[in-house]
Coordinates of C-alpha atoms and ligand atoms in Angstrom, one line a residue:
X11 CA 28.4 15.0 10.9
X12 CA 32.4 14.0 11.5
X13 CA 33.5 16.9 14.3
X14 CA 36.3 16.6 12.1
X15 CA 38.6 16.1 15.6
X16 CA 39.8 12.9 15.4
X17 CA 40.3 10.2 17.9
X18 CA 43.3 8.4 19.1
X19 CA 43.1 4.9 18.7
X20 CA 42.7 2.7 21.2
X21 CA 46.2 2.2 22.7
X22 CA 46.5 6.1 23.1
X23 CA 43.0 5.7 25.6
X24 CA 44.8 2.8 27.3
X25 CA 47.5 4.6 28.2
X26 CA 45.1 6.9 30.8
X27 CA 43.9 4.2 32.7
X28 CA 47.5 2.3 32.8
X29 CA 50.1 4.8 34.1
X30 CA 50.8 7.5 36.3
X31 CA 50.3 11.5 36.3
X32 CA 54.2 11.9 35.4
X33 CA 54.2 9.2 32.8
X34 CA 51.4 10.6 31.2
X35 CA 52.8 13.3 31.8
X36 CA 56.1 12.4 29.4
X37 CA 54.1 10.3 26.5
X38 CA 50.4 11.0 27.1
X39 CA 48.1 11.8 23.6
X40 CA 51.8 11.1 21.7
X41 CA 51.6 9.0 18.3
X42 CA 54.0 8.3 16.1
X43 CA 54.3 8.7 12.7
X44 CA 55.5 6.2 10.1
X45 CA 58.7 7.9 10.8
X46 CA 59.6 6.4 14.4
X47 CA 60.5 10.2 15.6
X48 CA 61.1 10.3 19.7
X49 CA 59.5 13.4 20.0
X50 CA 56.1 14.6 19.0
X51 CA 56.7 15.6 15.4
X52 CA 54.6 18.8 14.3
X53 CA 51.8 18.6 11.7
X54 CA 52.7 22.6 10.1
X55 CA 49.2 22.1 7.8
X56 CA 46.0 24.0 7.3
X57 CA 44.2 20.8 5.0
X58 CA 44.4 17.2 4.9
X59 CA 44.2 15.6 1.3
X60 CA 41.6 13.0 -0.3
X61 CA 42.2 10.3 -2.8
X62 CA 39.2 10.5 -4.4
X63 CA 36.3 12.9 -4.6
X64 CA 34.2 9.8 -2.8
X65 CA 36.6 10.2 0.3
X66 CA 35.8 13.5 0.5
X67 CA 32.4 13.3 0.2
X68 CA 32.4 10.4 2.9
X69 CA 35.0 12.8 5.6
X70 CA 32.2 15.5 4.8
X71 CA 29.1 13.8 5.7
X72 CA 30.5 12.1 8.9
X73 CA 31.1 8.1 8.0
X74 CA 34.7 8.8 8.2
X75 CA 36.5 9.5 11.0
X76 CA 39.8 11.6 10.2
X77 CA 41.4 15.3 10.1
X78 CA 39.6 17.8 7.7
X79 CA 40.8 21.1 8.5
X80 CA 42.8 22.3 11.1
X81 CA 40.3 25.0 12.2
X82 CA 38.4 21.6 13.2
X83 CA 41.7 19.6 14.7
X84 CA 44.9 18.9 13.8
X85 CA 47.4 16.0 15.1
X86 CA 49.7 18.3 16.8
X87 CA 46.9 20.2 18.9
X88 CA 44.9 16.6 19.3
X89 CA 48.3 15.5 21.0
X90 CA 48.5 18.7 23.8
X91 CA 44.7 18.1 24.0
X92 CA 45.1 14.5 25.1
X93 CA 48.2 14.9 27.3
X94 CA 46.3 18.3 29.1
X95 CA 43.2 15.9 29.5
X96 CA 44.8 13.1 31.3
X97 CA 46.7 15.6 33.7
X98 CA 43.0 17.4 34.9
X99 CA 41.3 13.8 34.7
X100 CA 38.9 15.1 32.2
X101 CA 36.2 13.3 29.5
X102 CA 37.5 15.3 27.0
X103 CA 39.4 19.2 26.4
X104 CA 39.6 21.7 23.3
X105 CA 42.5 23.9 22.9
X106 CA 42.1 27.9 21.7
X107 CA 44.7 30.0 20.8
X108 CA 44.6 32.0 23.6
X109 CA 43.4 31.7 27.2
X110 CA 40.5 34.8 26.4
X111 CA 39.5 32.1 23.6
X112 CA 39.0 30.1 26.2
X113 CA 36.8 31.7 28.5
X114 CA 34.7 33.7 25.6
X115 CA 34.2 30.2 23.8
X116 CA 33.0 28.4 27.1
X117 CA 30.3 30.7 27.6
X118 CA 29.3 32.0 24.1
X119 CA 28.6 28.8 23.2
X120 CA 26.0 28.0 25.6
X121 CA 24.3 31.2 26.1
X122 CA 21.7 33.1 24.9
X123 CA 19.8 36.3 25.1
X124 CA 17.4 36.2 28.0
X125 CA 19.5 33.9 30.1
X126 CA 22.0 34.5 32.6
X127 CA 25.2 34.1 34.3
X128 CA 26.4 34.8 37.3
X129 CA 29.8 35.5 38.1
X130 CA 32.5 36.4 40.8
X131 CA 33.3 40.0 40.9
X132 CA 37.4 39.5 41.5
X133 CA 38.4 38.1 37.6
X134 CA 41.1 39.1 35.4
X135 CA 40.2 42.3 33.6
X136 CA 39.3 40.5 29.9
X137 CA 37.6 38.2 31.9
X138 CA 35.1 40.9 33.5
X139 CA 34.9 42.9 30.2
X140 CA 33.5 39.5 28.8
X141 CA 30.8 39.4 31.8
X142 CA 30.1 42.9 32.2
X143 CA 30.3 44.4 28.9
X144 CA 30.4 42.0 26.3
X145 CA 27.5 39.5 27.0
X146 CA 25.3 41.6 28.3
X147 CA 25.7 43.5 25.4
X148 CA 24.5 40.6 23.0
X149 CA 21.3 40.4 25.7
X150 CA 22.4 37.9 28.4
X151 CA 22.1 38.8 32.1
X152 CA 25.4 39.1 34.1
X153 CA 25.4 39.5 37.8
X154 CA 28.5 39.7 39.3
X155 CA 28.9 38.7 43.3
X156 CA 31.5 38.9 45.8
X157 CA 32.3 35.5 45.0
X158 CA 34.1 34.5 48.9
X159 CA 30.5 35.1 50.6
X160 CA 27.9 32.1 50.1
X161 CA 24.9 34.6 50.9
X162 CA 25.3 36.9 47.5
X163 CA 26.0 33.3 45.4
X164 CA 22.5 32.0 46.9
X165 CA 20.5 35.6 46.5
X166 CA 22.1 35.7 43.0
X167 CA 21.5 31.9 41.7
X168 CA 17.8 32.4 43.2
X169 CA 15.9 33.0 39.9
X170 CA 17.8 29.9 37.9
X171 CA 20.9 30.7 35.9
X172 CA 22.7 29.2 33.1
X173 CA 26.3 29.1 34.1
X174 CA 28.6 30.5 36.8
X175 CA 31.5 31.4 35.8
X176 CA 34.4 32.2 38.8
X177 CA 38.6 32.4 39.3
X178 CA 39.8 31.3 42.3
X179 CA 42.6 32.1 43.5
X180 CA 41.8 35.4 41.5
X181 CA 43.8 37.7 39.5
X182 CA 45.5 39.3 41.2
X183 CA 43.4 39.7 44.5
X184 CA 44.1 36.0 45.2
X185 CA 40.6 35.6 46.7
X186 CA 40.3 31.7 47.4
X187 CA 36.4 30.9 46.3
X188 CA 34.5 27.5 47.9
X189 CA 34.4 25.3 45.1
X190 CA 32.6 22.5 46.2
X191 CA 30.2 24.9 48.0
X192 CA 29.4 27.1 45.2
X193 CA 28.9 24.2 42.6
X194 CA 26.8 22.9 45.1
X195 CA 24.6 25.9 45.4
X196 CA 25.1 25.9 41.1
X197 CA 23.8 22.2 40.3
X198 CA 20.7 22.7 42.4
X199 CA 19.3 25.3 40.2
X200 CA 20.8 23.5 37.1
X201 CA 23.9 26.0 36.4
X202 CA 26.9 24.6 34.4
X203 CA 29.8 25.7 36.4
X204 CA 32.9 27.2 34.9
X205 CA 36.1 27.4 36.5
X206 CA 39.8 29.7 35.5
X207 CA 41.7 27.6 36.7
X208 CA 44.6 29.7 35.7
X209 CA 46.4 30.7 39.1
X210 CA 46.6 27.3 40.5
X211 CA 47.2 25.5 37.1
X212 CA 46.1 21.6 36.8
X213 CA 48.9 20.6 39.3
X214 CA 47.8 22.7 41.6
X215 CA 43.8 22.3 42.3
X216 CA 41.2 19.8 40.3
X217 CA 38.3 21.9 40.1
X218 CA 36.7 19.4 38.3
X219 CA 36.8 16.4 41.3
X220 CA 34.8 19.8 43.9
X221 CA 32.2 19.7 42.1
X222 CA 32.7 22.1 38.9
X223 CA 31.6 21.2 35.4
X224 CA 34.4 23.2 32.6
X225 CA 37.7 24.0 33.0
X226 CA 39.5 26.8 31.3
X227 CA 43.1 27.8 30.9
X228 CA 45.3 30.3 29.5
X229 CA 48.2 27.7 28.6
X230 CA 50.1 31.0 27.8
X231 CA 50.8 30.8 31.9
X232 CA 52.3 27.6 34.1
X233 CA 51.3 25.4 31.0
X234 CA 53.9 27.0 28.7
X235 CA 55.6 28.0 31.8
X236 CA 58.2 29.6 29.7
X237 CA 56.8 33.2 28.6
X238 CA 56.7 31.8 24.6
X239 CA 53.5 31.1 23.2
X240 CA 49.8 32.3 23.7
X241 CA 47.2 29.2 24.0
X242 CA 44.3 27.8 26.1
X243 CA 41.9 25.1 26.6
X244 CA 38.4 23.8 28.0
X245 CA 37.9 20.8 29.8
X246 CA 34.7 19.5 31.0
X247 CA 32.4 16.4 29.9
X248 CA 32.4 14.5 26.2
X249 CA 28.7 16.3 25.2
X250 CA 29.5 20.1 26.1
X251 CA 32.9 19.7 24.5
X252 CA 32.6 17.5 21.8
X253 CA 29.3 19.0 20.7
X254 CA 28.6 22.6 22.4
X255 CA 32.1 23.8 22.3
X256 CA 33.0 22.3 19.1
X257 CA 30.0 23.1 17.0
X258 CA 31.0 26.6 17.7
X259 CA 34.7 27.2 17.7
X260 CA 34.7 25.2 14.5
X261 CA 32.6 27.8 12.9
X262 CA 34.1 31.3 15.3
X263 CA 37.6 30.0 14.7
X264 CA 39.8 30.5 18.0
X265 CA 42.3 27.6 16.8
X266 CA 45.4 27.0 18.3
X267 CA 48.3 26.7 15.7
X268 CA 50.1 23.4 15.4
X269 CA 53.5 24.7 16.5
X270 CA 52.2 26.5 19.5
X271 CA 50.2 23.2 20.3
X272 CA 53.5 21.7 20.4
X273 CA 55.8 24.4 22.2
X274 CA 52.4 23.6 24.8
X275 CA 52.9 19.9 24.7
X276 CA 56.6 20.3 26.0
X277 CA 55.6 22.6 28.7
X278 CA 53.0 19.6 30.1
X279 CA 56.6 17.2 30.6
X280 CA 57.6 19.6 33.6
X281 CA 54.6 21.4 34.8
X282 CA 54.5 19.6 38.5
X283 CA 58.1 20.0 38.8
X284 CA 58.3 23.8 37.7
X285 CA 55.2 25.1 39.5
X286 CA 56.4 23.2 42.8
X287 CA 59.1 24.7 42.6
X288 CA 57.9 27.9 41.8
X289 CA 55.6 27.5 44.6
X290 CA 57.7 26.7 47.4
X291 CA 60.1 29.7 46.3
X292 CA 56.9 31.9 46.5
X293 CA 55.8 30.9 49.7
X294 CA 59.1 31.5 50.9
X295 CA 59.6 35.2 49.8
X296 CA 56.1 35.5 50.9
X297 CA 56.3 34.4 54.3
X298 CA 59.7 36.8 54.5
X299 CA 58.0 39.6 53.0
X300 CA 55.1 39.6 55.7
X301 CA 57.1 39.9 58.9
X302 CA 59.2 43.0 57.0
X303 CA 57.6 46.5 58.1
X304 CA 58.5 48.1 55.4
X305 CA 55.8 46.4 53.7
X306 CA 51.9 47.0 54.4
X307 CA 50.7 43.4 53.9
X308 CA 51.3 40.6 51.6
X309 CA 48.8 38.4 50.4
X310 CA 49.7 34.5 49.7
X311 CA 46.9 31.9 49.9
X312 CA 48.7 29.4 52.5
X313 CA 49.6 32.5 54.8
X314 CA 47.9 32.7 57.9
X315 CA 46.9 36.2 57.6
X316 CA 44.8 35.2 54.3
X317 CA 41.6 35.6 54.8
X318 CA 40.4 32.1 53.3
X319 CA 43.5 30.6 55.0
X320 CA 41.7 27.0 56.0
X321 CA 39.7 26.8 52.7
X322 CA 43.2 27.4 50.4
X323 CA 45.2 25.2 53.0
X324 CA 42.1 22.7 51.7
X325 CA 41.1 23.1 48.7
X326 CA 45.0 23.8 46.8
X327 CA 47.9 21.3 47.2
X328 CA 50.2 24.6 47.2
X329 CA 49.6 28.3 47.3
X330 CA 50.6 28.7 43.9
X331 CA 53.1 30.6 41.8
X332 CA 51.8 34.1 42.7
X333 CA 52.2 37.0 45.8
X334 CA 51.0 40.6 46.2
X335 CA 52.7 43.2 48.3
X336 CA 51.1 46.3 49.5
X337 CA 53.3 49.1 49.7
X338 CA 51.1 51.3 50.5
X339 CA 51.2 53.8 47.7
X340 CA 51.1 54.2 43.7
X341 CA 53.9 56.1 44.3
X342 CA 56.4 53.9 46.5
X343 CA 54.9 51.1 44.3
X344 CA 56.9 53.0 41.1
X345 CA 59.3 53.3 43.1
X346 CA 59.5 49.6 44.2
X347 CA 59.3 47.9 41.0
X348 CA 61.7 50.2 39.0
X349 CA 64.3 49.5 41.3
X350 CA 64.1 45.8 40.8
X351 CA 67.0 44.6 39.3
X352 CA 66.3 41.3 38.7
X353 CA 62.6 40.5 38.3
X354 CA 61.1 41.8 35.2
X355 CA 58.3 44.2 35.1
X356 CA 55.7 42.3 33.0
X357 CA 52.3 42.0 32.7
X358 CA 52.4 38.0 32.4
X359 CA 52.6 35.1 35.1
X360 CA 53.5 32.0 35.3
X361 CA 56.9 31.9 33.4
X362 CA 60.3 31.0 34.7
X363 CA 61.3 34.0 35.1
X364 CA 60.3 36.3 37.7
X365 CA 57.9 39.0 37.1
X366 CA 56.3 41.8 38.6
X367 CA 53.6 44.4 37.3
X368 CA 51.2 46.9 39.3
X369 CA 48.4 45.8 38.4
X370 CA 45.7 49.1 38.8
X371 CA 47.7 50.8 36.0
X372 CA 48.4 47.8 33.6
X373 CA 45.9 44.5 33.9
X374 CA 43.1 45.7 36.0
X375 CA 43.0 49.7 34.7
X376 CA 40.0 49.4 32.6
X377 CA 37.7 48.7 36.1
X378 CA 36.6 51.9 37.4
X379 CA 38.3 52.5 40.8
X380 CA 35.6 51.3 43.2
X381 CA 35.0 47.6 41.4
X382 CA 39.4 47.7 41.7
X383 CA 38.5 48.5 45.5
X384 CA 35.8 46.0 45.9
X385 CA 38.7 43.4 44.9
X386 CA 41.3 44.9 46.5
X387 CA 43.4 45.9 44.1
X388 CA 44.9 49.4 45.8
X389 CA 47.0 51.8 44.4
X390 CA 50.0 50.2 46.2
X391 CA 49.4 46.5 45.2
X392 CA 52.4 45.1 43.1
X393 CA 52.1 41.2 42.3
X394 CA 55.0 39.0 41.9
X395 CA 54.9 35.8 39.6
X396 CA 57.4 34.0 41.0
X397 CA 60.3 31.8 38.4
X398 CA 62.7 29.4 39.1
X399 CA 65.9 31.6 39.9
X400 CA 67.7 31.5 43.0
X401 CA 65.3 32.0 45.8
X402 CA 68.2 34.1 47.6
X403 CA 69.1 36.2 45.0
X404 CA 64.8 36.4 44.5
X405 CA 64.9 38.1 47.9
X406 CA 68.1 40.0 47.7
X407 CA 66.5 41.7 44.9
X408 CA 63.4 42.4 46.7
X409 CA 65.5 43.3 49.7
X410 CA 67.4 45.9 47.9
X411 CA 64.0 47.2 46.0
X412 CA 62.6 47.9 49.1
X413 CA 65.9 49.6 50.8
Ligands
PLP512 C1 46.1 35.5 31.5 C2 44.8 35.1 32.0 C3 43.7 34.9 31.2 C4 43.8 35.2 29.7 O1 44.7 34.3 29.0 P1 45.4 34.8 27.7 O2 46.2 33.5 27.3 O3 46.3 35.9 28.0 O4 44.4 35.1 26.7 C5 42.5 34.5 31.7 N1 42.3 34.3 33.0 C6 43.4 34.5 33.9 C7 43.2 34.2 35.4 C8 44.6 34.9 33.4 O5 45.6 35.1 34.3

């Protein structure tokens, strides 16, 4: 049966093994239509059309290789698949509409009642309402572990388990997690390991070259980079996404839509340069903010006050886009963020424009108060996704909020 995703002919492959990350970067997965266009063109359609009722028959049962139904694939998704693929150094990568897509379709499609996953406690709060709630709800086991000590991964993975599934750096704790040692620990009992790679993005940290077997993204982050469109993806080997995945998302339906395939595509041509840059400004406001007293403590994985300090410093080429000041209160945290006059207060990251939201009253508030605890999200915890403004007026701003 014809996955109904098709595959780029054999130039497109070339290109991979010929050229650099930037150049793939610029033209990876593009091809051209009869039209010569410089940019990507966009394929707007739901179908594809026959010329006879034998071609159809043929596309259906599998002896043809070509485009079906854009639930299935579509040229303009195909394209932001292939270009997102070369950049993580990936067999093969879907695209979802939206990064939940992305981490539900991973694991739905792989487990089953009876069987069970085990998971690092500091996630995003969709992702632990898809561990704790939602699986186990459907009959699969969840045991969630304090995913930075080695000891509750190896009492947990004891009895066998079917996947891990873990976020490092986390949302928004910004826990750093051993990768190579926990897919380590994973592969000997047989687990497929899943990586969010959100918070470090592809540029960042290859999850997939420690070890790990699936990556998943919101693209809606540093992929987009530019606070437009919602999307997401899962990389991992040709089998599990080619087959697991695909067999079902093409019947659930998570598809991303051709134009926000696109709007993705551009984002991939200056991913490295924004999240460096975004990076380097966030390290620098970070490493300010932490000799201020009039905050409690900021958290930033390439400070040297973060707990996995040595592990970030080796297993991330940066620290990332993200920081989290403690304020010490809910209260001064209000207090803080309203009088921001330049960052945003938005529940998003990874966009060009600053942003900051408090997260145990917005992202996180569905976790009852003692798992928020357990991750360290306090009452006076304010993240900052850091853009591509000025870096001085960045801090004048914080300066002044804190005044
Ligand atoms: C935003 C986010 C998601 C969810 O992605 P959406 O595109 O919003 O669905 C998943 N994991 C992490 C770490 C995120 O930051």
């Amino acid at each position: 049966m014809a996955d109904g995703k098709m595959n780029f002919p054999g130039v497109r492959a070339d290109v991979s093994n010929e050229f650099d990350e930037a150049t793939n970067l610029i033209r990876g997965g593009q091809e051209r239509s009869q039209f010569d266009e410089t940019a990507e063109a966009i394929y707007a359609t739901s179908g594809y059309v026959y010329r006879t009722a034998a071609e159809a028959e043929a596309a259906f049962a599998g002896e043809h290789d070509r485009y079906i139904y854009s639930r299935y694939g579509n040229p303009t998704v195909t394209t932001f698949e292939e270009r997102l693929r070369l950049l993580e150094g990936a067999e093969a990568c879907l695209a979802t509409a939206s990064g939940m897509a992305a981490v539900y379709a991973s694991l739905a499609c792989m487990v089953s009642a009876g069987e069970k996953v085990v998971g690092s406690r500091a996630l995003f709060g969709s992702c632990h309402v898809i561990l704790a709630e939602i699986l186990p709800r459907m009959g699969v086991e969840t045991v969630l572990v304090d995913g930075t000590s080695l000891d509750e991964w190896d009492a947990a993975l004891a009895g066998g388990a079917k996947a891990v599934f873990l976020e490092t750096p986390s949302n928004p704790g910004l826990e750093v997690i051993d990768l190579a040692a926990v897919a380590e620990r994973a592969k000997a009992v047989g687990a497929m390991v899943i990586v969010d790679n959100v918070f470090a993005s592809p540029v960042l940290q290859k999850p997939l070259e420690l070890g790990a077997d699936v990556v998943v993204y919101s693209a809606t982050k540093h992929i987009d980079g530019q606070g437009r469109t919602m999307g997401g993806a899962i990389l991992g080997p040709d089998e599990y996404i080619n087959k697991t995945v695909m067999g079902f998302t093409r019947h659930t339906g998570p598809s991303l839509s051709p134009f926000n395939a696109w709007v993705l595509t551009k984002g991939l041509e200056t991913i490295r340069l924004r999240v460096e840059a975004a990076s380097r400004a966030a390290e620098e406001l970070a490493t300010r903010l932490v000799a201020d007293p009039r905050v409690a403590s900021v958290r930033y994985p390439t400070l040297a006050c973060h707990p996995q300090h040595d592990l970030a410093m080796k297993q991330m080429s940066m620290g990332g886009t993200i920081f989290t000041v403690d304020v010490g209160s809910k209260e001064r945290a209000f207090t803080f963020v309203d009088a921001l006059r330049l960052m945003d207060i938005s529940n998003n990251v990874g966009d060009s424009k600053s942003l900051v939201t408090h997260p145990a009253t917005t992202t996180h508030r569905r976790l009852p108060e003692e798992a928020r605890a357990a991750v360290g999200i306090g009452p006076g915890m304010v993240r900052v996704s850091v853009g591509l403004e000025s870096v001085e007026d960045l801090y004048r701003d914080l300066d002044q909020a804190l005044g």
